[in-house]
Coordinates of N, CA and C in Angstrom, one line a residue:
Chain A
X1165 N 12.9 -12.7 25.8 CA 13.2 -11.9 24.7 C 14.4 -10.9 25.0
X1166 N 15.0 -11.0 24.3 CA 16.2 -9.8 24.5 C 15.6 -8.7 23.6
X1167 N 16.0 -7.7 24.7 CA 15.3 -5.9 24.3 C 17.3 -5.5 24.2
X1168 N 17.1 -4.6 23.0 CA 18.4 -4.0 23.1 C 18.3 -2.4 23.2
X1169 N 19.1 -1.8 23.8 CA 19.0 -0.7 24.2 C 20.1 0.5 23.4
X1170 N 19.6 1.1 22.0 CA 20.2 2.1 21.6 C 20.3 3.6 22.2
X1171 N 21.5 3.8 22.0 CA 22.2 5.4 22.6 C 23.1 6.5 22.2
X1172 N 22.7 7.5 21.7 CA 21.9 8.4 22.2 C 20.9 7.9 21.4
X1173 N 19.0 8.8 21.8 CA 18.3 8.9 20.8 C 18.5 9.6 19.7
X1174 N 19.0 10.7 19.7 CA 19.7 11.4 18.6 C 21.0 11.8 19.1
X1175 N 21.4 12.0 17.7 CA 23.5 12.9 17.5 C 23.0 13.4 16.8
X1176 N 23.8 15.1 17.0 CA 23.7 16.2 15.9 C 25.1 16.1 16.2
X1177 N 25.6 16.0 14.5 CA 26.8 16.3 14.7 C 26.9 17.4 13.1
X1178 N 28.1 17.5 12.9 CA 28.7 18.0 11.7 C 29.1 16.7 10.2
X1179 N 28.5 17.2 9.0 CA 29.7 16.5 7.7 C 30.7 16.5 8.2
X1180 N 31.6 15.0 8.1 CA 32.8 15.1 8.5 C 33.4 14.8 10.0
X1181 N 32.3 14.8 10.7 CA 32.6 14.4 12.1 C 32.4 13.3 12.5
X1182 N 33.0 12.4 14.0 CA 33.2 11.1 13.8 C 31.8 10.7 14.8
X1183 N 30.7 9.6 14.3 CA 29.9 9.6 15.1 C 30.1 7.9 15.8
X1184 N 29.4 7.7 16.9 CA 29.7 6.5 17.9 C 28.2 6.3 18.1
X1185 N 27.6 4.9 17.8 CA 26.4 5.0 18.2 C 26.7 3.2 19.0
X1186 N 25.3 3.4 19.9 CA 26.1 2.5 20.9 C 24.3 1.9 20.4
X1187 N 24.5 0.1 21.1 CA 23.6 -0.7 21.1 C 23.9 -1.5 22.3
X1188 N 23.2 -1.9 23.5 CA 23.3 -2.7 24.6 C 22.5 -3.4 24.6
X1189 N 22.7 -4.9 24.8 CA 21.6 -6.2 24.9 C 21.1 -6.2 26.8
X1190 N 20.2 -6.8 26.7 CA 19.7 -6.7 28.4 C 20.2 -9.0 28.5
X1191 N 20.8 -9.6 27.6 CA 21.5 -10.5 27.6 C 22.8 -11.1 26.9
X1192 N 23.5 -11.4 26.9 CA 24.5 -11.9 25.8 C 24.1 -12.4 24.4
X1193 N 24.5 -11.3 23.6 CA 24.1 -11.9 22.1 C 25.7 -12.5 21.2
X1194 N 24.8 -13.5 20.7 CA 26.3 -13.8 20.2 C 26.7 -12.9 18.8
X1195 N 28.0 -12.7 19.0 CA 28.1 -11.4 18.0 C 28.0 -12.3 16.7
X1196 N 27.7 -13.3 16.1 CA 27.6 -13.7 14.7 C 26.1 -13.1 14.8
X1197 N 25.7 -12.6 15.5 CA 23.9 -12.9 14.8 C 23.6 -10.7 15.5
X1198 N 24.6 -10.5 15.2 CA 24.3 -8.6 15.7 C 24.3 -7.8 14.3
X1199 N 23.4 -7.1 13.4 CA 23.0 -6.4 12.4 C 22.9 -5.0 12.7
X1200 N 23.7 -4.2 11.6 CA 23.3 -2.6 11.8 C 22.3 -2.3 10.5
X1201 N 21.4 -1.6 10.5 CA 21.1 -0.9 9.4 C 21.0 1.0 9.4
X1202 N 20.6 0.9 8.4 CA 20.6 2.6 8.3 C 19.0 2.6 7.2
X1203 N 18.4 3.9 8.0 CA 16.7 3.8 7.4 C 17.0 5.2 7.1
X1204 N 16.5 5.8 5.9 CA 15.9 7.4 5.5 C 14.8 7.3 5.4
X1205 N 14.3 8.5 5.3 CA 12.9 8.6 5.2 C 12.2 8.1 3.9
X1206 N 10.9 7.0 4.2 CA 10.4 6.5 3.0 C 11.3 5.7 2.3
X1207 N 11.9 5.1 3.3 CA 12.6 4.0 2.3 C 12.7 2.6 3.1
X1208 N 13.2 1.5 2.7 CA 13.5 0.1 3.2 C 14.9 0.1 3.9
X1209 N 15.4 -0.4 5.1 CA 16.2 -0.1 6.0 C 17.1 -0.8 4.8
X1210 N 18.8 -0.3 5.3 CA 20.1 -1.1 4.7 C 20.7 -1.6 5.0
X1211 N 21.0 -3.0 5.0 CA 22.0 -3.6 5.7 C 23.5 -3.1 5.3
X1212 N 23.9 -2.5 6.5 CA 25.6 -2.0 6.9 C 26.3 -3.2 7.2
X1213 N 25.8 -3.6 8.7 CA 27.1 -4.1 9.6 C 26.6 -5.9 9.8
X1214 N 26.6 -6.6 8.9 CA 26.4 -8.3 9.8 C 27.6 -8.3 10.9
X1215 N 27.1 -9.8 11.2 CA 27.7 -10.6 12.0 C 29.0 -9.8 12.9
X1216 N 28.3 -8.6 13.8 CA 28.8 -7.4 14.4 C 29.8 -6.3 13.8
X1217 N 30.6 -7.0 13.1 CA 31.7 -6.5 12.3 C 31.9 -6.1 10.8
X1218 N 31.5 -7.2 10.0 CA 31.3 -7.3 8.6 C 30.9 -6.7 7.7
X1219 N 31.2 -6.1 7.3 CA 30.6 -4.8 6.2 C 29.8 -5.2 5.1
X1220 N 28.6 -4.8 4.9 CA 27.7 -5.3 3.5 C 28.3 -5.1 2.5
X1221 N 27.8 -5.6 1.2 CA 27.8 -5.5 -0.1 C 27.7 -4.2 -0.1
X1222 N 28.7 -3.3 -0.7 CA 28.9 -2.0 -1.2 C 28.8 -1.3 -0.3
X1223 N 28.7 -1.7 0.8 CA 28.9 0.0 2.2 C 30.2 0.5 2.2
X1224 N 30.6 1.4 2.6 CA 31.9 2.1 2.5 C 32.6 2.1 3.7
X1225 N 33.8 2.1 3.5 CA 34.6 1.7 4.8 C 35.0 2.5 5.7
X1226 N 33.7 3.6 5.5 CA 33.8 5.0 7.0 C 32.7 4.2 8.0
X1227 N 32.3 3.3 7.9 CA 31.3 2.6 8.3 C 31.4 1.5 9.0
X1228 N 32.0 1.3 10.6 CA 32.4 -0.1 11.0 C 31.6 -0.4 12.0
X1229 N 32.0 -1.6 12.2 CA 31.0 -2.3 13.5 C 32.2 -2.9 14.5
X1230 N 31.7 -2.8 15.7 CA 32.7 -3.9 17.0 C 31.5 -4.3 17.9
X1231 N 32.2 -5.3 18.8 CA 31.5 -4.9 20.3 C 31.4 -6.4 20.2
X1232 N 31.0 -6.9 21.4 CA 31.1 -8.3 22.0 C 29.9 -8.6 23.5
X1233 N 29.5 -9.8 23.0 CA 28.5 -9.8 24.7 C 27.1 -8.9 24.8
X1234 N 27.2 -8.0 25.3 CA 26.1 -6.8 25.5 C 26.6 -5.7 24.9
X1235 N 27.7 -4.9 24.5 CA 28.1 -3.8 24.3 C 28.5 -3.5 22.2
X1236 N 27.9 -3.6 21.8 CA 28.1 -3.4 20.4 C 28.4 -1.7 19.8
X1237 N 29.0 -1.6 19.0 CA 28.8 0.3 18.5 C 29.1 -0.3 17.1
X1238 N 28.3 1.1 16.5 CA 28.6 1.5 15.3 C 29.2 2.7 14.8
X1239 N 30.4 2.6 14.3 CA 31.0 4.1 14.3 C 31.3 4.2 12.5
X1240 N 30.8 5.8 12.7 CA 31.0 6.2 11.3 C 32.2 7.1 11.4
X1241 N 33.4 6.7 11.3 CA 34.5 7.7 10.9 C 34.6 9.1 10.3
X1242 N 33.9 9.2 9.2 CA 33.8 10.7 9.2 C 32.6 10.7 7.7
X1243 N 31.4 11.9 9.2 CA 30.0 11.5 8.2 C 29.9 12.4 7.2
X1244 N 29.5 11.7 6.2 CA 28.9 12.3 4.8 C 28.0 12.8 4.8
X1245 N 27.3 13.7 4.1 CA 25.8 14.2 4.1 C 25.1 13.2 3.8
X1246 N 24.9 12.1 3.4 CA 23.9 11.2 3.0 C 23.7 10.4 3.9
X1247 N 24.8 10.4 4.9 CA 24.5 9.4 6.3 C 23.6 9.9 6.8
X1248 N 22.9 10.9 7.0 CA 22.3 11.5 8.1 C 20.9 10.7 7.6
X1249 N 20.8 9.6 9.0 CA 19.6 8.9 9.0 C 19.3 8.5 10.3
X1250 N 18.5 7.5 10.2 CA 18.4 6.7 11.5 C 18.9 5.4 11.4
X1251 N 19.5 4.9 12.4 CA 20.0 3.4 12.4 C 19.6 2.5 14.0
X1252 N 19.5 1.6 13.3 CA 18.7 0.6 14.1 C 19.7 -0.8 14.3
X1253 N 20.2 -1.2 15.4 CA 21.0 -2.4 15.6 C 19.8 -3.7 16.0
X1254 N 20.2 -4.8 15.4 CA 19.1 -5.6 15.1 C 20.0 -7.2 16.0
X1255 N 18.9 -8.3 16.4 CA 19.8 -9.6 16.9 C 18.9 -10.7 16.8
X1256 N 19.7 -11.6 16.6 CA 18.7 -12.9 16.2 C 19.6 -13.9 17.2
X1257 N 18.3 -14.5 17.8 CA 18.5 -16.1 18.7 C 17.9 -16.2 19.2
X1258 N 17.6 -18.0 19.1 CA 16.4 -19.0 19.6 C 15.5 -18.4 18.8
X1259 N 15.5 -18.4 17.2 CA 14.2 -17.8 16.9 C 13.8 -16.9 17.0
X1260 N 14.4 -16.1 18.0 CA 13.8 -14.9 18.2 C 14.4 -13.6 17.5
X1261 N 13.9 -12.8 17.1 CA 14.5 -11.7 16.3 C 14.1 -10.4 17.1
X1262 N 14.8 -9.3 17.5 CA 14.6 -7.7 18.0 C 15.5 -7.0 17.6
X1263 N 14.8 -5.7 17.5 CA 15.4 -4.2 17.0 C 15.5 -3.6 17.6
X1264 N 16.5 -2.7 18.2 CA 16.6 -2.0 18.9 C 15.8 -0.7 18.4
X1265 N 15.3 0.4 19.3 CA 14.4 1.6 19.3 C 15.1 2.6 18.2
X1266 N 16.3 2.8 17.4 CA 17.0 3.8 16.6 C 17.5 4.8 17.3
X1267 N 18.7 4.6 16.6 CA 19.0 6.1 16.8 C 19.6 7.3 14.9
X1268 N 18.9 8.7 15.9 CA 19.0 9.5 14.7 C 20.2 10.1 14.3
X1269 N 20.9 10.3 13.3 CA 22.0 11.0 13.2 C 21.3 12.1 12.4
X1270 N 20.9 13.6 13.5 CA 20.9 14.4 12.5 C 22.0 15.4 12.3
X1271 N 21.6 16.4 11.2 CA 23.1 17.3 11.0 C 22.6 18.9 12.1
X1272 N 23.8 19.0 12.5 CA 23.9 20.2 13.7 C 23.7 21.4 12.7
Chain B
X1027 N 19.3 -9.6 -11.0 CA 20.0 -9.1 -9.6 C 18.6 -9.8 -9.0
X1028 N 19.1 -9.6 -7.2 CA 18.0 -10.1 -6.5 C 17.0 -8.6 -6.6
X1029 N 15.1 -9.1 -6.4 CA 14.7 -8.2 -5.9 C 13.4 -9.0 -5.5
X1030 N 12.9 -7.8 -4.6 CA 12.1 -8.3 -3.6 C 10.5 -7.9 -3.7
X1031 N 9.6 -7.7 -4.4 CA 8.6 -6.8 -4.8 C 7.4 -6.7 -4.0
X1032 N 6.7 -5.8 -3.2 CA 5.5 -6.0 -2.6 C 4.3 -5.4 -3.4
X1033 N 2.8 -6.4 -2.7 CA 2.0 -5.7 -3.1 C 1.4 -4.6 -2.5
X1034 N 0.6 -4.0 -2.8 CA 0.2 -2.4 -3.0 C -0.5 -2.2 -1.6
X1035 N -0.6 -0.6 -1.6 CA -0.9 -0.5 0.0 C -2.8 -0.7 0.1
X1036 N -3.0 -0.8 0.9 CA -4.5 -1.7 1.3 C -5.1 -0.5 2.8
X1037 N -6.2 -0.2 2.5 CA -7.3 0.1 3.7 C -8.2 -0.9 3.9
X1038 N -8.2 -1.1 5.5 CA -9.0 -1.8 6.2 C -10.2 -1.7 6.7
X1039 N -11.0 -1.9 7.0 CA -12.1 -1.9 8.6 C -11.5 -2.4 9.3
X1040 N -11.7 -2.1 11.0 CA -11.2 -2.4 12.3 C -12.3 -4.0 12.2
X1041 N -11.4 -5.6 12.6 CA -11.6 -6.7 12.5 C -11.8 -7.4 11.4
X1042 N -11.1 -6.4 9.9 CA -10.9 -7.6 8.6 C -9.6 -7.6 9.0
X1043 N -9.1 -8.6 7.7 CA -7.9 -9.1 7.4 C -7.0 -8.2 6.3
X1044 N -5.8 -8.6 6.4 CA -5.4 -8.0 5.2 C -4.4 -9.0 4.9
X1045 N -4.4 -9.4 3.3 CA -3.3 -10.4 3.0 C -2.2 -9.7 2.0
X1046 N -0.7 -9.6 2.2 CA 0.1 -8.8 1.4 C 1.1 -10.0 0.6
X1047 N 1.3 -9.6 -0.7 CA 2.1 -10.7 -0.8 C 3.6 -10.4 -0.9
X1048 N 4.8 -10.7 -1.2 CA 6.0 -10.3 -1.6 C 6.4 -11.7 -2.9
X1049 N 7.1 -11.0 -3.6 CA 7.6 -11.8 -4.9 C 9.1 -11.6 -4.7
X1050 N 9.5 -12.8 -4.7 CA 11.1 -12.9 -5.2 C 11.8 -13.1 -6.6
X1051 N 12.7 -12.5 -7.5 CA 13.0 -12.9 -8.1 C 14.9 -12.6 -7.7
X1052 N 15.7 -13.3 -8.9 CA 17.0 -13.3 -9.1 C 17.7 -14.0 -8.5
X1053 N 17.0 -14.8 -7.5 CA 17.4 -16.1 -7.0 C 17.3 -17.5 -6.6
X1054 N 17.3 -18.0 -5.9 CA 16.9 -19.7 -5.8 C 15.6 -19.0 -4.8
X1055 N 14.6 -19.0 -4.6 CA 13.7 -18.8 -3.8 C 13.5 -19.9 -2.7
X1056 N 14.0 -20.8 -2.5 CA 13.9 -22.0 -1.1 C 15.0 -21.8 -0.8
X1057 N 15.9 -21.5 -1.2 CA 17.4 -21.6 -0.6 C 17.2 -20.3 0.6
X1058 N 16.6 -19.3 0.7 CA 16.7 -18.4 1.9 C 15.0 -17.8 2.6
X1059 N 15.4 -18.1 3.7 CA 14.5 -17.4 4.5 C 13.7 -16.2 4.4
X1060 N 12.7 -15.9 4.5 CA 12.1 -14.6 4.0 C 11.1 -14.0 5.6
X1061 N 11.8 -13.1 5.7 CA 10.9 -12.3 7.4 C 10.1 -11.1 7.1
X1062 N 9.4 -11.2 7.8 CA 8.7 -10.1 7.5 C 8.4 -8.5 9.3
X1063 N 8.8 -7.9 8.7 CA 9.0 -6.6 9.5 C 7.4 -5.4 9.5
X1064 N 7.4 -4.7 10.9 CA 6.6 -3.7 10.1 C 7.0 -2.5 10.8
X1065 N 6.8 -1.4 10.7 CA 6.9 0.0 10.8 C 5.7 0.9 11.2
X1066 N 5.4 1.1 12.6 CA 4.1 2.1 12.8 C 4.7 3.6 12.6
X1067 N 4.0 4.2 12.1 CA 4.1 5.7 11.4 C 4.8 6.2 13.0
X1068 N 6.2 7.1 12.2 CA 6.7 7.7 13.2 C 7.7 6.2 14.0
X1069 N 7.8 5.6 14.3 CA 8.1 4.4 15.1 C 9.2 3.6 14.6
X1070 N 9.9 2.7 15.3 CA 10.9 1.8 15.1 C 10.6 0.7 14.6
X1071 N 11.3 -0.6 14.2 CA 11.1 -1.7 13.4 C 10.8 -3.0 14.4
X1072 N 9.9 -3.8 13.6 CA 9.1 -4.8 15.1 C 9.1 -6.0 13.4
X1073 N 10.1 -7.1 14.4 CA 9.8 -8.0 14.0 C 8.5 -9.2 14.0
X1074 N 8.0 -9.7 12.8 CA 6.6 -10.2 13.4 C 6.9 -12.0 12.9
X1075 N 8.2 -12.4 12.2 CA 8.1 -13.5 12.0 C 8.7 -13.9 10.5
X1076 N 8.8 -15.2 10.5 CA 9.7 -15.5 9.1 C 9.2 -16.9 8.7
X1077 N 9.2 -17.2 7.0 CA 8.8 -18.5 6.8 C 9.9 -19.3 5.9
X1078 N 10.1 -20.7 6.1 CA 11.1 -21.1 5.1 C 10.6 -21.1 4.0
X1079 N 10.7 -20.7 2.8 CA 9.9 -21.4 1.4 C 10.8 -22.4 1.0
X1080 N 11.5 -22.9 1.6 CA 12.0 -24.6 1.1 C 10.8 -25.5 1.7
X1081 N 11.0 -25.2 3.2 CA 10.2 -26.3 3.7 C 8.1 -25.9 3.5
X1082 N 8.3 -24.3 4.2 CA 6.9 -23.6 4.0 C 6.9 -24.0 5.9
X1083 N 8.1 -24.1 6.6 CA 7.8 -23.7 8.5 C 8.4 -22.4 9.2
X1084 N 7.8 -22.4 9.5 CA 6.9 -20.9 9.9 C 7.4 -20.7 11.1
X1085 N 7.6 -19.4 11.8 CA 8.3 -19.2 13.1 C 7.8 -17.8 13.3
X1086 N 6.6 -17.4 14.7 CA 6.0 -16.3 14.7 C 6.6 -15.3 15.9
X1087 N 6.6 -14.4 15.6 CA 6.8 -13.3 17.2 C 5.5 -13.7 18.4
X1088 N 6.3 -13.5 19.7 CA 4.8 -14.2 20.4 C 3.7 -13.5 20.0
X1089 N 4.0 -11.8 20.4 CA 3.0 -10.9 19.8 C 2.2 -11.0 19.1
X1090 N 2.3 -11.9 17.7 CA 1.9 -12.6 16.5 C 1.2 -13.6 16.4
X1091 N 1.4 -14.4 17.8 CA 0.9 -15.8 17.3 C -0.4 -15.7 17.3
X1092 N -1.1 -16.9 16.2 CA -2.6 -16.9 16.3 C -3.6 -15.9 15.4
X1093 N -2.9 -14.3 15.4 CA -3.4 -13.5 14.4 C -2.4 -13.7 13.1
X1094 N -1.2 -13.8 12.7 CA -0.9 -13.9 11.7 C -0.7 -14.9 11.5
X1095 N -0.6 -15.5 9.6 CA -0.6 -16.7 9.6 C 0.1 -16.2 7.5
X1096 N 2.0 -17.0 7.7 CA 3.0 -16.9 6.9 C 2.5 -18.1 5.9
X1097 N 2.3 -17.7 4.7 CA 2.6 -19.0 3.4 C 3.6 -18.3 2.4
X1098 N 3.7 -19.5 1.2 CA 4.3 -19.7 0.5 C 4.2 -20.2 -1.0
X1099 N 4.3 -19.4 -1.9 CA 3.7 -21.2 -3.0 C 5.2 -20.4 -4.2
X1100 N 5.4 -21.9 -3.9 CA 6.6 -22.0 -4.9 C 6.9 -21.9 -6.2
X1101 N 5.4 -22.2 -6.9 CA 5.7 -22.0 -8.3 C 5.5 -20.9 -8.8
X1102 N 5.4 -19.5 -8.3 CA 5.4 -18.4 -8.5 C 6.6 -17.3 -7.7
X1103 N 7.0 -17.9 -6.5 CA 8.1 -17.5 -5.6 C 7.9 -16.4 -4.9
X1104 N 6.5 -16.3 -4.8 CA 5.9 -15.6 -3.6 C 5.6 -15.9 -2.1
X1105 N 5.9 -15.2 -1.4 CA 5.4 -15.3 0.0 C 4.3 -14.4 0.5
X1106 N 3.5 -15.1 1.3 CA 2.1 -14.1 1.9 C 2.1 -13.9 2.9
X1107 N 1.8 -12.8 3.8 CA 1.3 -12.5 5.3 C -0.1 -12.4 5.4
X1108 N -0.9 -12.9 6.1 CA -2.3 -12.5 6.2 C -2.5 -12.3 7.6
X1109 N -2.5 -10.9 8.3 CA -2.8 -10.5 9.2 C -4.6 -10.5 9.8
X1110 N -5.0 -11.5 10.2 CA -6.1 -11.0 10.7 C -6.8 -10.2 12.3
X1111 N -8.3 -10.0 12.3 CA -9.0 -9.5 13.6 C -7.8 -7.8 13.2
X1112 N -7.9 -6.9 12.4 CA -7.2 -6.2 12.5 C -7.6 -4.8 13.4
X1113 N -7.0 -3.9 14.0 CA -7.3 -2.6 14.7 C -6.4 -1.6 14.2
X1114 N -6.8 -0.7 15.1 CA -6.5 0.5 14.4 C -4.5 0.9 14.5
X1115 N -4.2 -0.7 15.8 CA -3.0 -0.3 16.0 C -1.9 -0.7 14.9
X1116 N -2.6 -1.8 14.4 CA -2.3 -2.3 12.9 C -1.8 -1.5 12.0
X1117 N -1.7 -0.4 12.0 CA -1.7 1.1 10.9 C -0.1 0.7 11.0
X1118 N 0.2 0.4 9.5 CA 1.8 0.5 9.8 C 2.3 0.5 8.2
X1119 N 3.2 0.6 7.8 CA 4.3 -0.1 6.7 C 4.7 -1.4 7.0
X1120 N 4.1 -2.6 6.5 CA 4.5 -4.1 6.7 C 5.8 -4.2 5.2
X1121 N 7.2 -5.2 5.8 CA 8.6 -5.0 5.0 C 8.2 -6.3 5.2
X1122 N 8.6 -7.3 3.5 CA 9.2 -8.7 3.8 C 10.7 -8.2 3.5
X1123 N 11.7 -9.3 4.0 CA 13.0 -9.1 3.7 C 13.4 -10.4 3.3
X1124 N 15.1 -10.7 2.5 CA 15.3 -11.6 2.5 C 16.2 -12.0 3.4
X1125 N 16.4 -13.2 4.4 CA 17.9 -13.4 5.7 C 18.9 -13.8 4.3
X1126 N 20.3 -13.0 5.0 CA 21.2 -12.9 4.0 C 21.9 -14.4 5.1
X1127 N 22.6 -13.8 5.8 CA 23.4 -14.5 6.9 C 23.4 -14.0 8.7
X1128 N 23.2 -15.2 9.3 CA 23.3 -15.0 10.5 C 22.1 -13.8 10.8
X1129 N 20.7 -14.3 10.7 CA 19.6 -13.5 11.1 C 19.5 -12.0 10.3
X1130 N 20.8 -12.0 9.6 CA 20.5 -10.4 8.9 C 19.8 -9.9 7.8
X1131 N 19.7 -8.9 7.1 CA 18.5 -9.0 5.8 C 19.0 -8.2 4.7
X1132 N 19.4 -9.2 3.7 CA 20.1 -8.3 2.7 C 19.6 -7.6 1.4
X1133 N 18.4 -8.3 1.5 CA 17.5 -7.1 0.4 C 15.9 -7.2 1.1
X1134 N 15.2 -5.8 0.8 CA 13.7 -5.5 1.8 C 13.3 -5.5 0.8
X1135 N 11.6 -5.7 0.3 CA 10.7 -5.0 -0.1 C 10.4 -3.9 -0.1
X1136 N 9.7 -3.2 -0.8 CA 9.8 -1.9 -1.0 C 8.9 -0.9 0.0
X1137 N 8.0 -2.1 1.1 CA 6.5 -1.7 2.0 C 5.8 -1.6 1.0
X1138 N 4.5 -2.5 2.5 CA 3.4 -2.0 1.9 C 2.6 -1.2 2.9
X1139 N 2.1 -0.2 2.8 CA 1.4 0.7 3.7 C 0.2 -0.2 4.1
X1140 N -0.6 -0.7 4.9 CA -1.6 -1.3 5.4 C -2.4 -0.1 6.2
X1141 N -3.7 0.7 6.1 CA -4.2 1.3 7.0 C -5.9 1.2 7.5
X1142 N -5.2 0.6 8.8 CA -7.0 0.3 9.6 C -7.6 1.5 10.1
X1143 N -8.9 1.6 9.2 CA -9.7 2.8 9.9 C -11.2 2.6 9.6
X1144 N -11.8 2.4 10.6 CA -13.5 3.3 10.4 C -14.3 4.1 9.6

């Protein structure tokens, strides 16, 4: 099973500041099959980022995905008040599906 | 539009079952994959498995295997989880989703709260 390893557990940052959240596989994932979401409280997670890069249906383009192999990030360019959630990088192969533990974006 | 609808949240006893179902509408219902997620209070997202409703084959988390058990019936375009032997660790928000592309999930159900207790 590949365990993926999100970092930090939380970021406090500021509206408007640029945040970097990192995802590490403990194997090579292939980046067609690496998912970001974003969870608030009491709600159903959202798909942001497929196939490492690719932006969902209606997410906004402060919102990107990279990374290759083991090292994936998700960076929000400059955060809005409504970002402030938790996000979870997600991977699928051999059948197998894992979530990484979240990380929090709260506001400083 | 697509949506995903679950049913309602459920209390247990420690060693029943609990069966949840999820309804699809606004699209081809066999054409995609449907997985199902759960959420323990406070906690991160744990995949537990996915079923085709084209074919109705089934693919479990190891964690999973043997206690849960995925169906399907077509002519309504629901999918079911039936968790059985349940405990108290069971206490969670169970998500079906639908796979959009390449393992991802483009629309969730809304949870269903499941809670095992004494």
């Amino acid at each position: 099973e590949i365990v993926l390893t999100q970092s930090p557990g939380t970021l406090s940052l500021s509206p408007g500041e640029r945040a970097t959240l990192s995802c590490r596989a403990s194997q090579s994932v292939s980046s067609s099959y690496l998912a970001w979401y974003q969870q608030k409280p009491g709600q159903a997670p959202r798909l942001l980022i497929y196939g490492a890069s690719s932006r969902a249906t209606g997410i906004p383009d402060r919102f990107s995905g990279s990374g290759s192999g083991t090292d994936f990030t998700l960076t929000i360019s400059r955060l809005d008040p409504e970002d402030f959630a938790v996000y979870y990088c997600q991977q699928y192969g051999s059948s197998l599906l894992t979530f990484g533990g979240g990380t929090k974006v709260e506001i400083k | 539009q697509v949506q995903v609808v679950q049913s309602g949240a459920e209390v247990k006893k420690p060693g029943a079952s609990v069966k949840v179902s999820c309804k699809a509408s606004g699209y081809t219902f066999t054409k995609y994959y449907i997985h199902w997620v759960r959420q323990a209070p406070g906690q991160g997202l744990q995949w537990m498995g996915l079923i085709n409703p084209g074919g109705g084959t089934t693919s479990y988390a190891q964690k999973f295997q043997g206690r849960v058990t995925m169906t399907r019936d077509t002519s309504t375009s629901t999918v079911y989880m039936e968790v059985s032997s349940l405990r108290s660790e069971d206490t969670a928000v169970y998500y079906c989703a639908r796979e959009y592309i390449y393992g991802s999930f483009d629309h969730w159900g809304q949870g269903t709260l499941v809670t095992v207790s004494s």
